[in-house]
Amino acid sequence: MTKGAVNATLCAPVAGQLNALTTIDDPVFSKGLMGVGFAIDPTDGAIHAPVSGQITMVAETKHAVGIHTASGLDVLLHLGIDTVELAGAPYELAVKANDQVIAGQPIVTMDLAAVKKAGKATTVITVITNTQALHLQIFLKATGVTVNANDVVAVATNPEVALSSADDVVSTDDAIAVAATPASEASAVGDGQYDQLAHDIIQGVGGAVNVNNLIHCITRLRFYLKDEAKAQTAKIENLDGVIDVTKAAGQYQVVIGPAVSDVYDAVIGQLGPQYAGDGAATTQPLPAKDQPTTPWGKVKQGFSSLIGVMTASMVPVIGILAGSGILKGILAALTGFKVLSTTSGTYMVLNAVGDATFYFLPIILGFTAAKKLGSNPIVLAVVGGILVYPNLIQAAGKAATAQITVLGLPTHLVAYSASVFPIIVAAWLGSHVEKWLKKVVPLALRSVFVPILEALILGLVVLIVVGPLITVISQGLANAIITTYNFSPALSGLVIGGLYQTMVIFGLHWSLIPIVINDLATNGHSYLNALISVTMVAQGGAVLAVFLKTRNKKLKELSLAAAVSAFCGVTEPAIYGVNLKYKRVFIVGSIAGALGGLVAGLLRVNNYALSGSLIGFPAFITPDVGIGSNFYSYLISHYGTLLISTVAVYFLGFSDKMVTKKAPASAPTES
């Protein structure tokens, strides 16, 4: 026998009818995802070792036993289908882990009647779990025949062994090749892009028999395993497509990156839908031992949960936001250089393409946030539509019509286009309102009345309570900022530069936009917009540093697109796609923004159009003067900020370890 060759016989572990794996009503086994092997429908419960070797694994629920042979085979004996749910009751073990056994030795007694009474199949499955590594084929006796326990029923071999060697044990007259995959295809599982990776991850965590449940969040597969010690962490970490592995909050977390939902679908497709947990990983409660006990700990947990939901809701739209931001930046440059007129048809159409995602963002986020929080996505999309309903938006833009009365309650209308926080609150409330409505609305009326009542309640809550509250807070901030700027432009630059992008997260920045527009309309310039522009560059520089430093291909692609968008004046992709997810990146970027704002304030940088960041440089050219001191001050403040932010984040704010590092208290809520 040549080096690496395998030619091993397998015996029937139990008396009964011999069948191919393809006959089993379990896709993990029937598709060969666990390896090649065979199944027996038993006539008695005396289970024997099908091979000689060492017991490597005995499931806590006693329904599965692993044996490693001297020839290198890893053989799994699986007793029944879905019998993990029986918690070991129908089984009596005669062996334990590390015991040596010989083929034919009794190892388990299985109560067939108890298994059948529980509604489970008694099929005894024998598979070789390292089939791919050894490039194995298996040859069985003709299926459908009755065999006795300890009869030789199969030969496992690989291409290095001539088929004639298999004939020595199993006659070709009654032998058939089952799952005999050619060596050239042995490493291929399924035809989907992530099927092979999903298979390798399942094998790495100890197989389906070691999985209780699986959920996923923004970047991670989160396994709840029966025994984490059985997972082969080093093997999983080396898989192409896996960024890293970490453990927290009772979860075995496999970090995938932006493709996590696709990989999750592939894993569940192989495990079966019974293993799928709640996809809204951000709402999974922490185990009792990890629950914070101090007030500050609870505040941090709540904030982390909020950030987790916000980033998770934004992930599906990051790409279109980045592209829209780039388009808007290009349009700003074209209009700044008088290449396009804002009244031209070309500009109007291109601006609609670039602006639509932002304008209707509450509708989009209503849908994505609802999916994360367990609300009705369609209802929340409708609530988002209420927030950007044209008549309400138009009324909110005029002082004379912004103050209305709703059901006798005074309400101040707010323009919610491009807002994030109000619809996130609505989605969170929706998960509770819907449950309450289902309790009080008769079953026969639910399909019609629950959705419209939920939309009505959530719309009123946001319009009457959440919106005005945000208005009061943001107006207070705006007044404070104006007062600060009048007192000291440098101090104002420091404050705005450091806090503006945080205001963006909560939708509080909209109170400053009217001030900027009013300044431009009445004075022809805006110092405030110059300071805001610096913060865009700061967050862009922060995400650029991530692009330059990370070795994660997916994160690198996302970071570059987000940086370009930020330099075009749209920071949402940078904030929600990268910086806020790795909090220190956002914090360091905000500090750089504060320093850049300080410099811009000291230099009294002025802005002459509703544009900014790097692509908006024409807005800093003084009209009727041209390139002069103001433009040079723009270059110093903005490119200085870019340098500070990029260097600081590169050396102090980010490392690839942060992709997987997570505090236990916040593990379920982050990506």
XYZ file of C-alpha atoms in Angstrom:
671
model
C 0.000 0.000 0.000
C 1.408 3.381 -0.990
C 1.791 6.259 1.420
C -1.584 7.882 2.128
C -3.580 4.990 0.667
C -6.702 3.739 2.458
C -8.396 0.367 2.111
C -10.594 -0.263 5.152
C -13.571 -2.513 5.795
C -16.640 -1.445 7.761
C -19.039 -3.779 9.537
C -22.739 -3.415 10.153
C -23.138 -1.855 13.611
C -26.609 -3.361 13.997
C -28.877 -5.959 12.404
C -31.395 -4.650 9.882
C -31.851 -3.449 6.312
C -28.804 -1.912 4.629
C -29.511 1.304 2.698
C -27.597 4.043 0.884
C -27.308 7.419 2.583
C -29.362 8.969 -0.209
C -32.474 7.290 1.212
C -32.241 9.165 4.522
C -34.667 11.995 5.219
C -31.904 14.295 6.426
C -30.033 16.517 3.916
C -26.845 16.632 5.983
C -26.396 12.886 5.578
C -28.302 12.205 2.354
C -26.272 14.764 0.380
C -23.016 13.366 1.712
C -22.199 16.569 3.553
C -20.948 14.613 6.560
C -19.044 12.150 4.371
C -19.633 8.834 2.636
C -21.216 5.927 4.484
C -24.369 3.867 4.817
C -27.547 3.509 6.853
C -29.308 0.593 8.500
C -32.932 0.418 9.605
C -32.397 -1.663 12.769
C -34.403 -4.666 13.927
C -32.907 -4.617 17.412
C -31.176 -2.102 19.657
C -27.778 -3.758 20.168
C -25.256 -1.357 18.607
C -21.707 -2.569 17.882
C -18.525 -0.836 16.781
C -18.342 -0.882 12.964
C -14.533 -0.530 13.053
C -11.659 -0.971 15.481
C -10.097 2.122 16.955
C -10.282 4.728 19.708
C -13.481 6.367 20.892
C -12.909 10.066 20.177
C -16.361 11.422 20.982
C -19.475 10.434 22.849
C -22.296 12.954 22.572
C -23.770 14.185 25.832
C -27.124 13.064 24.501
C -25.606 9.610 23.821
C -26.994 9.475 20.288
C -23.621 9.754 18.517
C -20.230 8.069 18.909
C -17.001 8.848 17.063
C -14.208 6.347 16.406
C -10.738 6.999 14.964
C -9.106 4.023 13.249
C -5.442 3.123 12.861
C -5.727 3.764 9.115
C -6.831 7.348 9.780
C -10.590 7.109 9.290
C -12.869 9.200 11.491
C -16.070 7.182 11.714
C -19.253 8.653 13.147
C -22.046 6.411 14.368
C -25.311 8.371 14.539
C -28.223 6.623 16.267
C -31.549 7.830 14.901
C -32.545 11.069 13.179
C -33.167 14.232 15.219
C -32.728 12.142 18.356
C -30.610 14.833 19.985
C -33.940 16.191 21.233
C -34.432 13.040 23.341
C -31.600 14.091 25.682
C -30.088 10.612 25.846
C -33.104 8.872 27.399
C -33.310 5.912 24.941
C -29.586 5.048 25.145
C -27.273 3.133 27.475
C -23.567 3.523 26.840
C -20.975 0.782 27.301
C -17.997 2.967 26.311
C -16.580 6.389 27.008
C -14.205 8.780 25.270
C -10.634 7.474 24.787
C -11.666 3.817 25.149
C -10.176 1.373 22.660
C -12.715 -0.827 20.867
C -12.576 -3.598 18.315
C -14.982 -4.123 15.444
C -18.065 -5.957 16.655
C -17.734 -4.878 20.289
C -21.065 -3.789 21.886
C -20.928 -0.059 22.585
C -24.536 1.215 22.944
C -27.977 -0.175 23.674
C -30.746 1.725 21.887
C -34.402 1.506 22.991
C -36.074 1.375 19.585
C -39.587 1.512 21.041
C -38.811 4.689 22.986
C -37.338 6.360 19.904
C -40.369 5.458 17.802
C -42.748 6.610 20.542
C -41.044 10.006 20.435
C -41.817 10.197 16.727
C -38.204 9.828 15.616
C -36.659 7.557 12.980
C -34.458 4.765 14.411
C -32.096 4.703 11.410
C -28.497 3.956 12.424
C -26.099 5.945 10.253
C -22.397 5.229 9.751
C -20.317 7.907 7.990
C -16.635 8.679 7.519
C -16.385 12.364 8.414
C -12.922 12.954 6.926
C -13.981 11.661 3.505
C -12.741 14.737 1.656
C -9.357 14.865 3.349
C -8.692 11.234 2.364
C -10.407 11.432 -1.058
C -12.480 8.399 -0.179
C -14.926 6.279 -2.107
C -17.156 3.660 -0.510
C -18.414 0.379 -1.924
C -21.480 -1.284 -0.400
C -23.251 -4.558 -0.681
C -26.412 -4.230 -2.735
C -28.795 -1.980 -0.815
C -32.124 -3.148 0.482
C -30.735 -6.429 1.794
C -30.955 -7.624 5.378
C -27.647 -7.853 7.220
C -26.589 -9.119 10.609
C -24.627 -7.120 13.128
C -20.883 -7.378 12.474
C -21.282 -8.466 8.827
C -18.746 -6.769 6.545
C -20.930 -4.443 4.465
C -18.590 -1.830 2.978
C -15.079 -1.003 1.907
C -13.689 2.535 2.023
C -10.849 3.205 -0.356
C -9.174 6.080 -2.149
C -7.836 6.435 -5.721
C -4.361 5.341 -4.659
C -5.671 1.804 -4.161
C -6.583 -0.317 -7.164
C -10.233 -1.318 -7.273
C -9.144 -4.957 -7.313
C -8.099 -4.596 -3.688
C -11.668 -3.786 -2.829
C -12.807 -6.908 -4.674
C -10.880 -8.964 -2.125
C -13.479 -8.066 0.452
C -16.683 -7.243 -1.413
C -17.542 -9.093 -4.588
C -18.146 -6.957 -7.657
C -21.234 -9.049 -8.324
C -23.051 -7.486 -5.380
C -21.118 -4.275 -4.950
C -22.262 -0.816 -5.976
C -20.457 2.479 -5.673
C -22.287 4.851 -3.382
C -21.192 8.489 -3.155
C -18.043 7.526 -5.037
C -16.787 11.003 -5.799
C -13.841 11.265 -8.203
C -10.702 12.606 -6.598
C -10.780 15.669 -8.796
C -14.168 16.596 -7.357
C -13.665 15.401 -3.824
C -13.229 18.898 -2.458
C -16.352 20.300 -4.096
C -19.549 20.473 -2.059
C -22.654 21.808 -3.793
C -22.704 24.327 -6.614
C -23.291 27.477 -4.568
C -20.587 30.064 -3.991
C -20.440 29.396 -0.244
C -21.459 25.719 -0.056
C -17.894 24.465 0.385
C -17.118 27.032 3.069
C -20.371 26.192 4.867
C -19.514 22.493 4.816
C -15.999 23.097 6.154
C -17.322 25.322 8.951
C -19.874 22.679 9.962
C -17.129 20.080 10.077
C -14.901 22.454 12.016
C -17.436 23.094 14.782
C -17.813 19.375 15.374
C -20.478 18.559 12.813
C -24.218 18.910 12.985
C -24.301 16.652 16.047
C -22.469 19.336 18.018
C -24.753 22.235 17.012
C -27.718 23.330 19.097
C -28.605 26.492 17.247
C -27.208 29.058 14.832
C -27.904 32.766 14.402
C -25.975 35.508 12.656
C -25.444 39.232 12.947
C -23.692 41.750 10.737
C -20.425 39.872 10.245
C -20.569 36.711 12.368
C -22.039 33.257 12.441
C -22.994 32.697 16.088
C -23.113 29.010 16.975
C -24.578 27.663 20.174
C -22.591 24.447 20.486
C -23.125 21.475 22.748
C -19.412 21.305 23.489
C -17.069 24.095 22.357
C -14.092 21.843 23.121
C -15.007 19.758 20.078
C -14.654 22.711 17.704
C -11.403 22.869 15.724
C -10.723 26.583 16.019
C -7.362 26.599 14.241
C -8.836 24.712 11.303
C -11.753 27.132 10.973
C -9.509 30.198 11.238
C -7.451 28.942 8.281
C -10.458 28.542 5.997
C -10.557 30.852 2.991
C -13.502 33.120 3.716
C -13.194 33.117 7.508
C -11.683 36.203 9.113
C -11.334 34.875 12.642
C -13.007 32.936 15.446
C -13.948 34.293 18.853
C -15.989 33.113 21.822
C -18.286 35.288 23.915
C -21.616 35.175 25.745
C -21.957 31.407 25.316
C -21.522 31.665 21.554
C -18.892 30.228 19.239
C -18.522 33.079 16.762
C -17.120 32.593 13.264
C -16.345 35.983 11.747
C -17.156 36.085 8.025
C -17.605 39.754 7.142
C -20.137 41.280 4.725
C -20.943 37.874 3.172
C -22.190 36.499 6.482
C -25.854 36.261 5.466
C -24.953 34.268 2.343
C -22.737 31.903 4.321
C -25.439 31.583 6.973
C -27.972 30.571 4.320
C -25.530 27.972 2.976
C -24.871 26.561 6.466
C -28.575 26.343 7.301
C -29.192 24.803 3.887
C -26.865 21.971 4.898
C -27.782 21.686 8.559
C -31.513 21.990 8.028
C -34.015 24.708 9.028
C -34.439 23.226 12.508
C -31.034 24.670 13.416
C -31.941 28.212 12.394
C -32.303 30.621 15.275
C -33.767 34.117 15.283
C -32.046 36.065 12.552
C -32.424 39.206 14.638
C -29.235 38.550 16.486
C -29.195 42.047 17.834
C -32.163 41.222 20.049
C -30.776 38.062 21.541
C -30.632 38.394 25.338
C -27.380 37.876 27.142
C -26.957 34.895 29.424
C -27.663 35.765 33.065
C -23.985 35.525 33.974
C -23.122 38.205 31.392
C -25.903 40.645 32.269
C -24.557 43.967 33.601
C -25.323 44.629 37.260
C -24.288 48.277 37.650
C -26.267 51.284 36.350
C -23.343 52.341 34.178
C -23.046 48.804 32.832
C -26.733 48.803 31.901
C -26.361 52.193 30.197
C -23.393 50.905 28.179
C -25.291 47.759 27.258
C -28.306 49.789 26.136
C -26.154 52.147 24.078
C -24.284 49.228 22.539
C -27.602 47.572 21.675
C -28.828 50.778 20.043
C -25.644 51.154 18.013
C -25.825 47.486 17.045
C -29.362 47.850 15.718
C -28.524 51.055 13.871
C -25.452 49.613 12.166
C -27.251 46.344 11.382
C -30.123 48.275 9.828
C -27.743 50.374 7.735
C -25.583 47.523 6.415
C -27.923 46.557 3.530
C -27.942 50.126 2.184
C -24.294 51.067 2.729
C -23.369 50.281 -0.869
C -26.095 52.397 -2.457
C -25.447 55.192 0.046
C -21.765 55.228 -0.880
C -22.523 55.297 -4.597
C -25.138 58.009 -4.135
C -22.709 60.069 -2.105
C -20.073 59.836 -4.815
C -22.601 60.885 -7.463
C -23.733 63.859 -5.371
C -20.127 64.904 -4.874
C -19.439 64.762 -8.599
C -22.540 66.849 -9.258
C -21.380 69.395 -6.686
C -18.042 69.695 -8.469
C -19.684 69.979 -11.892
C -22.030 72.729 -10.739
C -19.214 74.465 -8.869
C -17.199 74.703 -12.084
C -20.316 75.769 -14.020
C -20.218 72.628 -16.175
C -23.813 71.869 -15.227
C -26.638 74.163 -14.256
C -28.870 73.184 -11.339
C -31.868 73.947 -13.563
C -30.813 71.647 -16.410
C -32.649 68.398 -17.069
C -29.414 66.410 -16.820
C -28.716 67.777 -13.365
C -32.267 67.183 -12.125
C -32.293 63.535 -13.193
C -28.795 62.756 -11.906
C -29.544 64.580 -8.671
C -32.708 62.490 -8.240
C -30.655 59.319 -8.678
C -28.112 60.493 -6.125
C -30.666 61.934 -3.704
C -33.405 59.271 -3.717
C -31.736 56.907 -1.248
C -31.197 59.732 1.237
C -34.617 61.286 0.783
C -36.444 57.997 1.289
C -34.004 56.607 3.850
C -36.680 56.292 6.591
C -38.677 53.942 4.344
C -35.644 51.771 3.620
C -34.509 51.730 7.238
C -38.034 50.988 8.398
C -37.862 47.761 6.423
C -34.317 46.724 7.431
C -34.653 47.716 11.103
C -37.938 45.832 11.403
C -36.259 42.666 10.135
C -33.548 43.036 12.761
C -35.934 43.779 15.612
C -38.739 41.367 14.793
C -41.278 43.991 13.687
C -43.372 43.821 10.522
C -41.058 45.138 7.739
C -43.901 46.256 5.473
C -45.641 48.168 8.251
C -42.409 49.911 9.228
C -41.728 50.812 5.593
C -45.180 52.431 5.567
C -44.308 54.316 8.767
C -41.166 55.538 7.015
C -43.391 56.638 4.141
C -45.522 58.628 6.578
C -42.417 60.460 7.802
C -41.457 61.554 4.277
C -44.989 62.064 2.952
C -44.728 65.074 0.592
C -47.498 67.152 2.196
C -45.981 66.754 5.661
C -42.476 67.498 4.401
C -43.752 70.612 2.631
C -45.625 71.787 5.734
C -42.588 71.159 7.951
C -40.498 73.447 5.759
C -42.617 76.525 6.471
C -42.901 78.189 9.850
C -46.553 79.022 9.212
C -47.580 75.389 8.698
C -45.058 73.447 10.775
C -47.163 73.778 13.928
C -50.304 71.623 13.705
C -52.764 69.846 15.976
C -53.195 66.059 15.850
C -56.050 64.517 17.852
C -56.098 67.665 19.945
C -52.378 67.493 20.664
C -50.062 70.286 19.493
C -47.452 68.850 17.142
C -44.419 70.429 15.506
C -43.710 68.869 12.114
C -40.129 67.960 11.276
C -38.561 67.098 7.901
C -37.514 63.449 8.350
C -35.831 62.889 4.982
C -32.454 61.142 5.441
C -33.128 60.737 9.183
C -32.120 57.545 10.991
C -32.966 57.674 14.678
C -36.786 58.247 14.583
C -37.521 55.225 12.383
C -35.188 53.032 14.469
C -37.227 53.991 17.536
C -40.408 53.194 15.603
C -39.072 49.753 14.632
C -38.216 48.983 18.246
C -41.665 50.105 19.399
C -43.238 48.128 16.569
C -41.987 44.825 17.944
C -43.935 45.513 21.149
C -46.997 47.198 19.642
C -47.601 44.327 17.229
C -47.528 41.748 20.042
C -50.022 43.814 22.031
C -52.342 44.262 19.059
C -52.377 40.529 18.380
C -53.602 40.002 21.928
C -56.483 42.466 21.721
C -57.589 42.151 18.073
C -59.748 39.068 17.300
C -58.009 36.486 15.114
C -60.519 36.909 12.268
C -59.709 40.628 12.019
C -55.931 40.578 12.517
C -54.822 40.434 8.888
C -56.602 43.706 8.104
C -56.614 45.702 11.321
C -53.290 44.866 13.021
C -51.063 46.315 10.231
C -53.001 49.574 9.812
C -53.406 50.090 13.560
C -49.704 49.457 14.083
C -48.817 51.967 11.345
C -51.208 54.499 12.867
C -49.874 54.121 16.399
C -46.216 54.226 15.384
C -46.747 57.141 12.999
C -48.472 59.183 15.707
C -45.827 58.348 18.315
C -43.001 59.480 16.034
C -44.787 62.602 14.774
C -46.175 63.718 18.144
C -43.483 62.557 20.581
C -40.189 61.475 19.020
C -39.968 64.178 16.341
C -40.723 67.142 18.589
C -38.382 65.790 21.264
C -35.550 65.595 18.747
C -36.474 69.080 17.534
C -36.211 70.534 21.026
C -32.863 68.850 21.645
C -31.418 69.753 18.249
C -32.637 73.356 18.432
C -31.011 73.685 21.825
C -27.758 72.358 20.382
C -28.019 74.721 17.416
C -28.508 77.739 19.676
C -25.568 76.656 21.813
C -23.359 76.255 18.740
C -24.296 79.678 17.353
C -23.618 81.295 20.703
C -20.286 79.502 20.940
C -19.251 80.570 17.444
C -20.124 84.192 18.136
C -18.036 83.987 21.293
C -15.071 82.127 19.771
C -14.807 80.641 16.257
C -11.924 78.414 17.406
C -13.896 77.008 20.352
C -16.926 76.547 18.127
C -14.773 74.692 15.591
C -13.472 72.422 18.332
C -16.999 71.583 19.542
C -18.636 71.198 16.130
C -15.675 69.302 14.713
C -15.822 66.832 17.569
C -19.591 66.383 17.923
C -21.227 66.976 14.548
C -20.928 63.419 13.238
C -22.338 62.121 16.538
C -25.286 64.446 15.955
C -25.671 62.852 12.506
C -26.130 59.445 14.139
C -29.112 60.654 16.151
C -30.538 62.949 13.500
C -29.817 66.023 15.613
C -27.752 67.701 12.910
C -30.797 68.777 10.942
C -31.268 71.805 13.160
C -27.973 73.155 11.803
C -28.852 72.730 8.133
C -31.444 75.567 8.113
C -28.842 77.804 9.741
C -26.362 76.947 6.980
C -28.961 77.513 4.256
C -30.050 80.795 5.842
C -26.442 81.965 6.051
C -25.849 81.145 2.392
C -29.108 82.779 1.328
C -28.735 85.993 3.327
C -24.979 86.433 3.584
C -23.693 84.433 0.651
C -21.402 82.392 2.884
C -21.416 80.132 5.930
C -18.639 79.675 8.456
C -20.691 76.900 10.045
C -20.759 74.835 6.855
C -16.972 75.078 6.640
C -16.707 73.491 10.099
C -19.187 70.768 9.147
C -17.128 70.085 6.037
C -14.077 69.366 8.198
C -15.942 66.611 10.058
C -16.667 64.825 6.766
C -12.974 64.746 5.946
C -12.150 63.514 9.455
C -14.453 60.502 9.199
C -13.279 59.903 5.644
C -9.663 59.914 6.809
C -10.545 57.488 9.599
C -12.117 54.972 7.248
C -9.268 55.510 4.766
C -6.870 54.390 7.500
C -8.891 51.210 7.914
C -8.615 50.619 4.169
C -4.848 51.107 4.281
C -4.284 48.884 7.313
C -6.735 45.993 7.150
C -5.855 42.733 5.431
C -9.501 41.749 5.277
C -10.433 41.894 1.604
C -14.122 42.600 2.155
C -13.473 45.268 4.796
C -10.875 46.854 2.533
C -13.372 47.125 -0.324
C -16.071 48.557 1.937
C -13.646 51.023 3.553
C -12.415 52.394 0.244
C -15.944 53.000 -1.053
C -16.928 54.623 2.255
C -13.838 56.875 2.181
C -14.593 58.061 -1.345
C -18.191 58.769 -0.315
C -17.062 60.766 2.745
C -14.680 62.808 0.612
C -17.690 63.501 -1.601
C -19.591 64.826 1.416
C -21.640 61.771 2.484
C -20.376 60.147 5.665
C -23.159 57.646 6.396
C -21.381 54.733 4.663
C -18.218 55.469 6.649
C -20.041 55.909 9.954
C -22.433 52.982 9.776
C -20.391 50.688 7.565
C -17.057 50.835 9.412
C -16.246 53.588 11.898
C -19.100 53.203 14.347
C -18.883 49.424 14.145
C -15.304 49.622 15.446
C -16.025 52.363 17.961
C -12.455 53.504 18.489
C -12.185 54.376 14.799
C -15.180 56.699 15.113
C -13.877 58.234 18.350
C -10.387 58.903 16.990
C -11.935 60.300 13.803
C -14.105 62.618 15.895
C -11.065 63.812 17.855
C -9.317 64.546 14.556
C -12.455 66.411 13.484
C -12.282 68.496 16.649
C -8.657 69.443 15.947
C -9.480 70.184 12.317
C -12.435 72.306 13.397
C -10.193 74.194 15.793
C -7.803 75.016 12.953
C -10.667 75.976 10.617
C -12.081 78.240 13.318
C -8.745 79.897 13.975
C -8.307 80.495 10.239
C -11.971 81.536 9.925
C -12.452 79.302 6.894
C -15.567 80.339 4.965
C -17.873 78.362 2.673
C -19.798 79.833 -0.260
C -22.116 76.982 -1.378
C -24.056 74.092 0.091
C -21.164 71.721 -0.550
C -18.074 70.572 1.262
C -15.498 67.904 2.042
C -12.720 67.344 -0.515
C -14.788 67.195 -3.682
C -16.598 70.407 -2.686
C -13.457 72.543 -2.885
C -15.036 74.976 -5.398
C -17.340 76.086 -2.571
C -14.309 77.547 -0.774
C -13.200 79.770 -3.653
C -14.238 83.313 -2.772
C -16.628 84.735 -5.396
C -15.315 87.725 -7.359
C -11.900 87.142 -5.757
C -10.926 83.641 -6.864
C -8.318 81.470 -5.242
C -6.936 83.368 -2.304
C -6.378 83.183 1.447
C -9.700 81.478 2.167
C -8.969 78.676 -0.288
C -5.493 78.192 1.148
C -7.011 78.083 4.639
C -9.408 75.436 3.333
C -6.491 73.351 2.074
C -4.621 73.678 5.383
C -7.613 72.816 7.577
C -9.077 70.027 5.459
C -5.945 68.248 4.305
C -4.412 68.757 7.727
C -7.485 67.054 9.203
C -7.168 64.266 6.634
C -3.549 63.676 7.609
C -4.235 63.769 11.369
C -7.241 61.462 11.132
C -5.626 58.915 8.826
C -2.360 58.704 10.755
C -4.038 58.638 14.175
C -6.467 55.863 13.253
C -3.784 53.896 11.424
C -1.468 53.816 14.437
C -3.882 54.215 17.374
C -7.442 53.590 16.282
C -7.596 50.319 14.380
C -6.154 46.851 14.024
C -7.567 43.718 12.428
C -7.976 42.258 15.917
C -10.850 44.704 16.369
C -12.801 42.884 13.684
C -13.366 40.081 16.172
C -12.647 41.671 19.543
C -15.821 42.284 21.563
C -16.625 42.909 25.158
C -18.772 40.071 26.557
C -21.480 42.469 27.635
C -22.043 43.654 24.097
C -21.258 40.523 22.143
C -24.750 39.776 20.880
C -25.359 43.306 19.685
C -22.286 44.026 17.622
C -21.268 42.743 14.263
